[in-house]
PDB file of N, CA, C and O in Angstrom:
ATOM      1  N   UNK A 292     181.099 131.154 191.747  1.00 55.00           N
ATOM      2  CA  UNK A 292     180.524 131.066 190.419  1.00 55.00           C
ATOM      3  C   UNK A 292     181.032 132.203 189.533  1.00 55.00           C
ATOM      4  O   UNK A 292     181.238 132.026 188.370  1.00 55.00           O
ATOM      5  N   UNK A 293     181.262 133.363 190.106  1.00 77.00           N
ATOM      6  CA  UNK A 293     181.730 134.499 189.331  1.00 77.00           C
ATOM      7  C   UNK A 293     183.097 134.216 188.720  1.00 77.00           C
ATOM      8  O   UNK A 293     183.352 134.596 187.584  1.00 77.00           O
ATOM      9  N   UNK A 294     183.984 133.554 189.461  1.00 94.00           N
ATOM     10  CA  UNK A 294     185.308 133.231 188.952  1.00 94.00           C
ATOM     11  C   UNK A 294     185.210 132.398 187.679  1.00 94.00           C
ATOM     12  O   UNK A 294     185.925 132.642 186.712  1.00 94.00           O
ATOM     13  N   UNK A 295     184.325 131.423 187.658  1.00 95.00           N
ATOM     14  CA  UNK A 295     184.121 130.580 186.484  1.00 95.00           C
ATOM     15  C   UNK A 295     183.627 131.409 185.309  1.00 95.00           C
ATOM     16  O   UNK A 295     184.098 131.258 184.181  1.00 95.00           O
ATOM     17  N   UNK A 296     182.706 132.303 185.565  1.00 94.00           N
ATOM     18  CA  UNK A 296     182.185 133.170 184.503  1.00 94.00           C
ATOM     19  C   UNK A 296     183.288 134.079 183.960  1.00 94.00           C
ATOM     20  O   UNK A 296     183.390 134.289 182.752  1.00 94.00           O
ATOM     21  N   UNK A 297     184.108 134.606 184.845  1.00 95.00           N
ATOM     22  CA  UNK A 297     185.201 135.471 184.420  1.00 95.00           C
ATOM     23  C   UNK A 297     186.222 134.702 183.585  1.00 95.00           C
ATOM     24  O   UNK A 297     186.727 135.205 182.581  1.00 95.00           O
ATOM     25  N   UNK A 298     186.529 133.477 184.002  1.00 96.00           N
ATOM     26  CA  UNK A 298     187.463 132.644 183.239  1.00 96.00           C
ATOM     27  C   UNK A 298     186.908 132.351 181.855  1.00 96.00           C
ATOM     28  O   UNK A 298     187.632 132.420 180.855  1.00 96.00           O
ATOM     29  N   UNK A 299     185.639 132.015 181.782  1.00 96.00           N
ATOM     30  CA  UNK A 299     185.012 131.729 180.499  1.00 96.00           C
ATOM     31  C   UNK A 299     184.997 132.971 179.621  1.00 96.00           C
ATOM     32  O   UNK A 299     185.313 132.918 178.427  1.00 96.00           O
ATOM     33  N   UNK A 300     184.646 134.093 180.186  1.00 96.00           N
ATOM     34  CA  UNK A 300     184.624 135.346 179.431  1.00 96.00           C
ATOM     35  C   UNK A 300     186.012 135.700 178.908  1.00 96.00           C
ATOM     36  O   UNK A 300     186.178 136.078 177.747  1.00 96.00           O
ATOM     37  N   UNK A 301     187.029 135.560 179.734  1.00 95.00           N
ATOM     38  CA  UNK A 301     188.407 135.865 179.326  1.00 95.00           C
ATOM     39  C   UNK A 301     188.864 134.912 178.224  1.00 95.00           C
ATOM     40  O   UNK A 301     189.492 135.335 177.245  1.00 95.00           O
ATOM     41  N   UNK A 302     188.545 133.639 178.371  1.00 96.00           N
ATOM     42  CA  UNK A 302     188.932 132.656 177.356  1.00 96.00           C
ATOM     43  C   UNK A 302     188.242 132.954 176.024  1.00 96.00           C
ATOM     44  O   UNK A 302     188.851 132.833 174.954  1.00 96.00           O
ATOM     45  N   UNK A 303     186.987 133.350 176.080  1.00 95.00           N
ATOM     46  CA  UNK A 303     186.249 133.687 174.871  1.00 95.00           C
ATOM     47  C   UNK A 303     186.854 134.903 174.185  1.00 95.00           C
ATOM     48  O   UNK A 303     187.004 134.933 172.959  1.00 95.00           O
ATOM     49  N   UNK A 304     187.235 135.902 174.959  1.00 94.00           N
ATOM     50  CA  UNK A 304     187.867 137.097 174.391  1.00 94.00           C
ATOM     51  C   UNK A 304     189.189 136.742 173.714  1.00 94.00           C
ATOM     52  O   UNK A 304     189.479 137.223 172.614  1.00 94.00           O
ATOM     53  N   UNK A 305     190.010 135.888 174.354  1.00 93.00           N
ATOM     54  CA  UNK A 305     191.274 135.454 173.748  1.00 93.00           C
ATOM     55  C   UNK A 305     191.011 134.717 172.444  1.00 93.00           C
ATOM     56  O   UNK A 305     191.695 134.940 171.447  1.00 93.00           O
ATOM     57  N   UNK A 306     190.029 133.840 172.448  1.00 93.00           N
ATOM     58  CA  UNK A 306     189.685 133.066 171.252  1.00 93.00           C
ATOM     59  C   UNK A 306     189.294 134.003 170.115  1.00 93.00           C
ATOM     60  O   UNK A 306     189.767 133.867 168.994  1.00 93.00           O
ATOM     61  N   UNK A 307     188.444 134.951 170.389  1.00 92.00           N
ATOM     62  CA  UNK A 307     187.983 135.872 169.345  1.00 92.00           C
ATOM     63  C   UNK A 307     189.114 136.754 168.834  1.00 92.00           C
ATOM     64  O   UNK A 307     189.155 137.096 167.654  1.00 92.00           O
ATOM     65  N   UNK A 308     190.033 137.147 169.714  1.00 91.00           N
ATOM     66  CA  UNK A 308     191.175 137.967 169.293  1.00 91.00           C
ATOM     67  C   UNK A 308     192.093 137.209 168.349  1.00 91.00           C
ATOM     68  O   UNK A 308     192.662 137.784 167.435  1.00 91.00           O
ATOM     69  N   UNK A 309     192.256 135.918 168.564  1.00 95.00           N
ATOM     70  CA  UNK A 309     193.194 135.137 167.758  1.00 95.00           C
ATOM     71  C   UNK A 309     192.532 134.425 166.582  1.00 95.00           C
ATOM     72  O   UNK A 309     193.230 133.884 165.727  1.00 95.00           O
ATOM     73  N   UNK A 310     191.219 134.441 166.512  1.00 93.00           N
ATOM     74  CA  UNK A 310     190.491 133.721 165.465  1.00 93.00           C
ATOM     75  C   UNK A 310     190.879 134.195 164.061  1.00 93.00           C
ATOM     76  O   UNK A 310     191.125 133.384 163.171  1.00 93.00           O
ATOM     77  N   UNK A 311     190.953 135.488 163.835  1.00 91.00           N
ATOM     78  CA  UNK A 311     191.292 136.012 162.513  1.00 91.00           C
ATOM     79  C   UNK A 311     192.714 135.619 162.118  1.00 91.00           C
ATOM     80  O   UNK A 311     192.971 135.243 160.968  1.00 91.00           O
ATOM     81  N   UNK A 312     193.642 135.690 163.054  1.00 93.00           N
ATOM     82  CA  UNK A 312     195.026 135.304 162.761  1.00 93.00           C
ATOM     83  C   UNK A 312     195.106 133.821 162.420  1.00 93.00           C
ATOM     84  O   UNK A 312     195.830 133.421 161.497  1.00 93.00           O
ATOM     85  N   UNK A 313     194.364 132.999 163.133  1.00 94.00           N
ATOM     86  CA  UNK A 313     194.350 131.562 162.856  1.00 94.00           C
ATOM     87  C   UNK A 313     193.785 131.285 161.460  1.00 94.00           C
ATOM     88  O   UNK A 313     194.336 130.486 160.703  1.00 94.00           O
ATOM     89  N   UNK A 314     192.714 131.959 161.105  1.00 95.00           N
ATOM     90  CA  UNK A 314     192.103 131.757 159.788  1.00 95.00           C
ATOM     91  C   UNK A 314     193.054 132.211 158.682  1.00 95.00           C
ATOM     92  O   UNK A 314     193.165 131.560 157.648  1.00 95.00           O
ATOM     93  N   UNK A 315     193.748 133.320 158.889  1.00 95.00           N
ATOM     94  CA  UNK A 315     194.712 133.792 157.895  1.00 95.00           C
ATOM     95  C   UNK A 315     195.856 132.789 157.732  1.00 95.00           C
ATOM     96  O   UNK A 315     196.297 132.505 156.606  1.00 95.00           O
ATOM     97  N   UNK A 316     196.330 132.230 158.831  1.00 96.00           N
ATOM     98  CA  UNK A 316     197.387 131.224 158.771  1.00 96.00           C
ATOM     99  C   UNK A 316     196.902 129.968 158.053  1.00 96.00           C
ATOM    100  O   UNK A 316     197.634 129.371 157.257  1.00 96.00           O
ATOM    101  N   UNK A 317     195.669 129.577 158.309  1.00 96.00           N
ATOM    102  CA  UNK A 317     195.081 128.401 157.650  1.00 96.00           C
ATOM    103  C   UNK A 317     195.020 128.613 156.144  1.00 96.00           C
ATOM    104  O   UNK A 317     195.370 127.732 155.350  1.00 96.00           O
ATOM    105  N   UNK A 318     194.571 129.791 155.713  1.00 97.00           N
ATOM    106  CA  UNK A 318     194.502 130.100 154.281  1.00 97.00           C
ATOM    107  C   UNK A 318     195.890 130.089 153.650  1.00 97.00           C
ATOM    108  O   UNK A 318     196.058 129.627 152.521  1.00 97.00           O
ATOM    109  N   UNK A 319     196.884 130.581 154.364  1.00 98.00           N
ATOM    110  CA  UNK A 319     198.259 130.574 153.862  1.00 98.00           C
ATOM    111  C   UNK A 319     198.763 129.146 153.675  1.00 98.00           C
ATOM    112  O   UNK A 319     199.423 128.836 152.673  1.00 98.00           O
ATOM    113  N   UNK A 320     198.435 128.257 154.608  1.00 98.00           N
ATOM    114  CA  UNK A 320     198.849 126.855 154.484  1.00 98.00           C
ATOM    115  C   UNK A 320     198.137 126.210 153.295  1.00 98.00           C
ATOM    116  O   UNK A 320     198.749 125.467 152.527  1.00 98.00           O
ATOM    117  N   UNK A 321     196.864 126.496 153.128  1.00 98.00           N
ATOM    118  CA  UNK A 321     196.120 125.930 151.987  1.00 98.00           C
ATOM    119  C   UNK A 321     196.769 126.356 150.674  1.00 98.00           C
ATOM    120  O   UNK A 321     196.995 125.534 149.776  1.00 98.00           O
ATOM    121  N   UNK A 322     197.109 127.633 150.543  1.00 98.00           N
ATOM    122  CA  UNK A 322     197.738 128.106 149.309  1.00 98.00           C
ATOM    123  C   UNK A 322     199.117 127.463 149.110  1.00 98.00           C
ATOM    124  O   UNK A 322     199.496 127.130 147.989  1.00 98.00           O
ATOM    125  N   UNK A 323     199.853 127.245 150.193  1.00 98.00           N
ATOM    126  CA  UNK A 323     201.154 126.578 150.101  1.00 98.00           C
ATOM    127  C   UNK A 323     200.990 125.117 149.688  1.00 98.00           C
ATOM    128  O   UNK A 323     201.780 124.591 148.900  1.00 98.00           O
ATOM    129  N   UNK A 324     199.954 124.456 150.197  1.00 98.00           N
ATOM    130  CA  UNK A 324     199.659 123.067 149.810  1.00 98.00           C
ATOM    131  C   UNK A 324     199.348 122.999 148.324  1.00 98.00           C
ATOM    132  O   UNK A 324     199.881 122.157 147.590  1.00 98.00           O
ATOM    133  N   UNK A 325     198.493 123.880 147.862  1.00 98.00           N
ATOM    134  CA  UNK A 325     198.119 123.893 146.439  1.00 98.00           C
ATOM    135  C   UNK A 325     199.352 124.165 145.578  1.00 98.00           C
ATOM    136  O   UNK A 325     199.569 123.492 144.560  1.00 98.00           O
ATOM    137  N   UNK A 326     200.178 125.112 145.975  1.00 98.00           N
ATOM    138  CA  UNK A 326     201.395 125.417 145.215  1.00 98.00           C
ATOM    139  C   UNK A 326     202.329 124.213 145.176  1.00 98.00           C
ATOM    140  O   UNK A 326     202.902 123.893 144.126  1.00 98.00           O
ATOM    141  N   UNK A 327     202.477 123.525 146.299  1.00 97.00           N
ATOM    142  CA  UNK A 327     203.347 122.347 146.355  1.00 97.00           C
ATOM    143  C   UNK A 327     202.824 121.243 145.432  1.00 97.00           C
ATOM    144  O   UNK A 327     203.604 120.617 144.706  1.00 97.00           O
ATOM    145  N   UNK A 328     201.530 121.023 145.438  1.00 96.00           N
ATOM    146  CA  UNK A 328     200.947 120.009 144.556  1.00 96.00           C
ATOM    147  C   UNK A 328     201.151 120.388 143.090  1.00 96.00           C
ATOM    148  O   UNK A 328     201.485 119.541 142.255  1.00 96.00           O
ATOM    149  N   UNK A 329     200.957 121.650 142.775  1.00 96.00           N
ATOM    150  CA  UNK A 329     201.149 122.110 141.391  1.00 96.00           C
ATOM    151  C   UNK A 329     202.608 121.995 140.962  1.00 96.00           C
ATOM    152  O   UNK A 329     202.893 121.787 139.782  1.00 96.00           O
ATOM    153  N   UNK A 330     203.528 122.137 141.897  1.00 95.00           N
ATOM    154  CA  UNK A 330     204.953 122.021 141.590  1.00 95.00           C
ATOM    155  C   UNK A 330     205.415 120.570 141.523  1.00 95.00           C
ATOM    156  O   UNK A 330     206.592 120.304 141.298  1.00 95.00           O
ATOM    157  N   UNK A 331     204.505 119.646 141.737  1.00 91.00           N
ATOM    158  CA  UNK A 331     204.836 118.235 141.579  1.00 91.00           C
ATOM    159  C   UNK A 331     205.140 117.479 142.851  1.00 91.00           C
ATOM    160  O   UNK A 331     205.486 116.300 142.806  1.00 91.00           O
ATOM    161  N   UNK A 332     205.050 118.119 144.004  1.00 93.00           N
ATOM    162  CA  UNK A 332     205.245 117.395 145.261  1.00 93.00           C
ATOM    163  C   UNK A 332     204.072 116.447 145.443  1.00 93.00           C
ATOM    164  O   UNK A 332     202.917 116.829 145.229  1.00 93.00           O
ATOM    165  N   UNK A 333     204.342 115.227 145.797  1.00 90.00           N
ATOM    166  CA  UNK A 333     203.291 114.226 145.927  1.00 90.00           C
ATOM    167  C   UNK A 333     202.404 114.456 147.138  1.00 90.00           C
ATOM    168  O   UNK A 333     202.830 115.045 148.136  1.00 90.00           O
ATOM    169  N   UNK A 334     201.156 113.996 147.057  1.00 92.00           N
ATOM    170  CA  UNK A 334     200.217 114.176 148.162  1.00 92.00           C
ATOM    171  C   UNK A 334     200.712 113.610 149.493  1.00 92.00           C
ATOM    172  O   UNK A 334     200.451 114.186 150.544  1.00 92.00           O
ATOM    173  N   UNK A 335     201.445 112.503 149.454  1.00 92.00           N
ATOM    174  CA  UNK A 335     201.953 111.915 150.691  1.00 92.00           C
ATOM    175  C   UNK A 335     202.963 112.850 151.359  1.00 92.00           C
ATOM    176  O   UNK A 335     202.921 113.056 152.570  1.00 92.00           O
ATOM    177  N   UNK A 336     203.857 113.429 150.546  1.00 94.00           N
ATOM    178  CA  UNK A 336     204.830 114.380 151.096  1.00 94.00           C
ATOM    179  C   UNK A 336     204.134 115.635 151.593  1.00 94.00           C
ATOM    180  O   UNK A 336     204.489 116.177 152.644  1.00 94.00           O
ATOM    181  N   UNK A 337     203.143 116.112 150.834  1.00 96.00           N
ATOM    182  CA  UNK A 337     202.403 117.300 151.249  1.00 96.00           C
ATOM    183  C   UNK A 337     201.698 117.031 152.576  1.00 96.00           C
ATOM    184  O   UNK A 337     201.723 117.858 153.479  1.00 96.00           O
ATOM    185  N   UNK A 338     201.097 115.867 152.706  1.00 96.00           N
ATOM    186  CA  UNK A 338     200.422 115.506 153.963  1.00 96.00           C
ATOM    187  C   UNK A 338     201.418 115.519 155.122  1.00 96.00           C
ATOM    188  O   UNK A 338     201.145 116.059 156.190  1.00 96.00           O
ATOM    189  N   UNK A 339     202.591 114.935 154.883  1.00 96.00           N
ATOM    190  CA  UNK A 339     203.605 114.843 155.941  1.00 96.00           C
ATOM    191  C   UNK A 339     204.106 116.224 156.371  1.00 96.00           C
ATOM    192  O   UNK A 339     204.371 116.460 157.546  1.00 96.00           O
ATOM    193  N   UNK A 340     204.197 117.143 155.421  1.00 97.00           N
ATOM    194  CA  UNK A 340     204.748 118.469 155.706  1.00 97.00           C
ATOM    195  C   UNK A 340     203.708 119.502 156.127  1.00 97.00           C
ATOM    196  O   UNK A 340     204.065 120.600 156.538  1.00 97.00           O
ATOM    197  N   UNK A 341     202.435 119.151 156.013  1.00 97.00           N
ATOM    198  CA  UNK A 341     201.371 120.105 156.332  1.00 97.00           C
ATOM    199  C   UNK A 341     200.585 119.624 157.549  1.00 97.00           C
ATOM    200  O   UNK A 341     200.754 118.492 157.991  1.00 97.00           O
ATOM    201  N   UNK A 342     199.701 120.470 158.061  1.00 97.00           N
ATOM    202  CA  UNK A 342     198.885 120.048 159.199  1.00 97.00           C
ATOM    203  C   UNK A 342     197.624 119.281 158.779  1.00 97.00           C
ATOM    204  O   UNK A 342     196.795 118.969 159.611  1.00 97.00           O
ATOM    205  N   UNK A 343     197.496 118.967 157.479  1.00 97.00           N
ATOM    206  CA  UNK A 343     196.264 118.383 156.955  1.00 97.00           C
ATOM    207  C   UNK A 343     196.394 116.886 156.711  1.00 97.00           C
ATOM    208  O   UNK A 343     197.477 116.371 156.425  1.00 97.00           O
ATOM    209  N   UNK A 344     195.267 116.206 156.769  1.00 96.00           N
ATOM    210  CA  UNK A 344     195.222 114.770 156.487  1.00 96.00           C
ATOM    211  C   UNK A 344     195.342 114.541 154.986  1.00 96.00           C
ATOM    212  O   UNK A 344     195.123 115.453 154.177  1.00 96.00           O
ATOM    213  N   UNK A 345     195.659 113.312 154.618  1.00 94.00           N
ATOM    214  CA  UNK A 345     195.738 112.954 153.208  1.00 94.00           C
ATOM    215  C   UNK A 345     194.420 113.190 152.493  1.00 94.00           C
ATOM    216  O   UNK A 345     194.401 113.666 151.351  1.00 94.00           O
ATOM    217  N   UNK A 346     193.320 112.874 153.157  1.00 96.00           N
ATOM    218  CA  UNK A 346     192.001 113.074 152.541  1.00 96.00           C
ATOM    219  C   UNK A 346     191.762 114.555 152.253  1.00 96.00           C
ATOM    220  O   UNK A 346     191.241 114.910 151.190  1.00 96.00           O
ATOM    221  N   UNK A 347     192.162 115.425 153.179  1.00 97.00           N
ATOM    222  CA  UNK A 347     191.944 116.855 152.971  1.00 97.00           C
ATOM    223  C   UNK A 347     192.872 117.394 151.879  1.00 97.00           C
ATOM    224  O   UNK A 347     192.477 118.222 151.068  1.00 97.00           O
ATOM    225  N   UNK A 348     194.100 116.889 151.812  1.00 96.00           N
ATOM    226  CA  UNK A 348     195.032 117.285 150.752  1.00 96.00           C
ATOM    227  C   UNK A 348     194.445 116.895 149.401  1.00 96.00           C
ATOM    228  O   UNK A 348     194.464 117.693 148.449  1.00 96.00           O
ATOM    229  N   UNK A 349     193.893 115.697 149.292  1.00 95.00           N
ATOM    230  CA  UNK A 349     193.284 115.259 148.034  1.00 95.00           C
ATOM    231  C   UNK A 349     192.069 116.121 147.692  1.00 95.00           C
ATOM    232  O   UNK A 349     191.840 116.470 146.534  1.00 95.00           O
ATOM    233  N   UNK A 350     191.288 116.478 148.702  1.00 96.00           N
ATOM    234  CA  UNK A 350     190.127 117.348 148.481  1.00 96.00           C
ATOM    235  C   UNK A 350     190.578 118.702 147.941  1.00 96.00           C
ATOM    236  O   UNK A 350     189.989 119.231 146.989  1.00 96.00           O
ATOM    237  N   UNK A 351     191.626 119.274 148.536  1.00 97.00           N
ATOM    238  CA  UNK A 351     192.146 120.551 148.045  1.00 97.00           C
ATOM    239  C   UNK A 351     192.628 120.414 146.598  1.00 97.00           C
ATOM    240  O   UNK A 351     192.400 121.311 145.772  1.00 97.00           O
ATOM    241  N   UNK A 352     193.280 119.298 146.296  1.00 97.00           N
ATOM    242  CA  UNK A 352     193.751 119.068 144.928  1.00 97.00           C
ATOM    243  C   UNK A 352     192.564 119.046 143.951  1.00 97.00           C
ATOM    244  O   UNK A 352     192.614 119.681 142.894  1.00 97.00           O
ATOM    245  N   UNK A 353     191.509 118.343 144.315  1.00 96.00           N
ATOM    246  CA  UNK A 353     190.324 118.293 143.443  1.00 96.00           C
ATOM    247  C   UNK A 353     189.707 119.670 143.275  1.00 96.00           C
ATOM    248  O   UNK A 353     189.359 120.072 142.167  1.00 96.00           O
ATOM    249  N   UNK A 354     189.568 120.400 144.393  1.00 97.00           N
ATOM    250  CA  UNK A 354     188.960 121.732 144.348  1.00 97.00           C
ATOM    251  C   UNK A 354     189.755 122.699 143.466  1.00 97.00           C
ATOM    252  O   UNK A 354     189.176 123.613 142.886  1.00 97.00           O
ATOM    253  N   UNK A 355     191.063 122.480 143.373  1.00 97.00           N
ATOM    254  CA  UNK A 355     191.911 123.368 142.579  1.00 97.00           C
ATOM    255  C   UNK A 355     192.295 122.729 141.242  1.00 97.00           C
ATOM    256  O   UNK A 355     193.240 123.173 140.584  1.00 97.00           O
ATOM    257  N   UNK A 356     191.555 121.685 140.871  1.00 96.00           N
ATOM    258  CA  UNK A 356     191.698 121.014 139.580  1.00 96.00           C
ATOM    259  C   UNK A 356     193.120 120.536 139.303  1.00 96.00           C
ATOM    260  O   UNK A 356     193.635 120.650 138.195  1.00 96.00           O
ATOM    261  N   UNK A 357     193.742 119.985 140.335  1.00 95.00           N
ATOM    262  CA  UNK A 357     195.068 119.380 140.196  1.00 95.00           C
ATOM    263  C   UNK A 357     194.834 117.891 139.963  1.00 95.00           C
ATOM    264  O   UNK A 357     194.185 117.231 140.780  1.00 95.00           O
ATOM    265  N   UNK A 358     195.313 117.362 138.841  1.00 91.00           N
ATOM    266  CA  UNK A 358     195.045 115.954 138.538  1.00 91.00           C
ATOM    267  C   UNK A 358     195.716 115.013 139.543  1.00 91.00           C
ATOM    268  O   UNK A 358     196.775 115.338 140.093  1.00 91.00           O
ATOM    269  N   UNK A 359     195.097 113.855 139.784  1.00 85.00           N
ATOM    270  CA  UNK A 359     195.710 112.888 140.705  1.00 85.00           C
ATOM    271  C   UNK A 359     197.006 112.334 140.121  1.00 85.00           C
ATOM    272  O   UNK A 359     197.226 112.365 138.911  1.00 85.00           O
ATOM    273  N   UNK A 360     197.851 111.830 140.992  1.00 76.00           N
ATOM    274  CA  UNK A 360     199.102 111.217 140.559  1.00 76.00           C
ATOM    275  C   UNK A 360     198.790 109.970 139.740  1.00 76.00           C
ATOM    276  O   UNK A 360     197.776 109.297 139.958  1.00 76.00           O
ATOM    277  N   UNK A 361     199.651 109.671 138.801  1.00 76.00           N
ATOM    278  CA  UNK A 361     199.479 108.472 137.995  1.00 76.00           C
ATOM    279  C   UNK A 361     199.684 107.234 138.864  1.00 76.00           C
ATOM    280  O   UNK A 361     200.448 107.263 139.824  1.00 76.00           O
ATOM    281  N   UNK A 362     199.004 106.127 138.508  1.00 81.00           N
ATOM    282  CA  UNK A 362     199.197 104.904 139.285  1.00 81.00           C
ATOM    283  C   UNK A 362     200.629 104.374 139.135  1.00 81.00           C
ATOM    284  O   UNK A 362     201.310 104.699 138.190  1.00 81.00           O
ATOM    285  N   UNK A 363     201.026 103.575 140.107  1.00 76.00           N
ATOM    286  CA  UNK A 363     202.346 102.961 140.043  1.00 76.00           C
ATOM    287  C   UNK A 363     203.245 103.479 141.133  1.00 76.00           C
ATOM    288  O   UNK A 363     202.864 104.313 141.946  1.00 76.00           O
ATOM    289  N   UNK A 364     204.492 102.970 141.147  1.00 76.00           N
ATOM    290  CA  UNK A 364     205.435 103.374 142.196  1.00 76.00           C
ATOM    291  C   UNK A 364     205.731 104.876 142.110  1.00 76.00           C
ATOM    292  O   UNK A 364     205.795 105.448 141.023  1.00 76.00           O
ATOM    293  N   UNK A 365     205.919 105.463 143.260  1.00 68.00           N
ATOM    294  CA  UNK A 365     206.203 106.888 143.340  1.00 68.00           C
ATOM    295  C   UNK A 365     207.660 107.110 143.654  1.00 68.00           C
ATOM    296  O   UNK A 365     208.327 106.284 144.278  1.00 68.00           O
ATOM    297  N   UNK A 366     208.153 108.244 143.235  1.00 67.00           N
ATOM    298  CA  UNK A 366     209.515 108.657 143.516  1.00 67.00           C
ATOM    299  C   UNK A 366     209.671 108.897 145.016  1.00 67.00           C
ATOM    300  O   UNK A 366     208.811 109.489 145.635  1.00 67.00           O
ATOM    301  N   UNK A 367     210.754 108.439 145.581  1.00 62.00           N
ATOM    302  CA  UNK A 367     210.991 108.659 147.011  1.00 62.00           C
ATOM    303  C   UNK A 367     211.401 110.111 147.247  1.00 62.00           C
ATOM    304  O   UNK A 367     212.122 110.702 146.453  1.00 62.00           O
ATOM    305  N   UNK A 368     210.913 110.667 148.336  1.00 58.00           N
ATOM    306  CA  UNK A 368     211.264 112.044 148.693  1.00 58.00           C
ATOM    307  C   UNK A 368     212.722 112.092 149.155  1.00 58.00           C
ATOM    308  O   UNK A 368     213.194 111.168 149.807  1.00 58.00           O
ATOM    309  N   UNK A 369     213.433 113.177 148.843  1.00 59.00           N
ATOM    310  CA  UNK A 369     214.849 113.259 149.253  1.00 59.00           C
ATOM    311  C   UNK A 369     214.988 113.408 150.747  1.00 59.00           C
ATOM    312  O   UNK A 369     214.194 113.765 151.479  1.00 59.00           O
TER     313      UNK A 369
END
């Protein structure tokens, strides 16, 4: 039983050590997503290039007051 407790304790320590780095990386990706949307990259391309779902990309766009794309056919990504 002690081995299991030690494994759990070690895993928890690793998680806590890397948690701040993970959160900082997540914030960096969010800012990159917002910048890409503001620069005119479409939500579909942003979704494909980021770790986030289309719904979350759209949510970030709304939160940062980025207007939705106009209806109709979209330009193909290069």
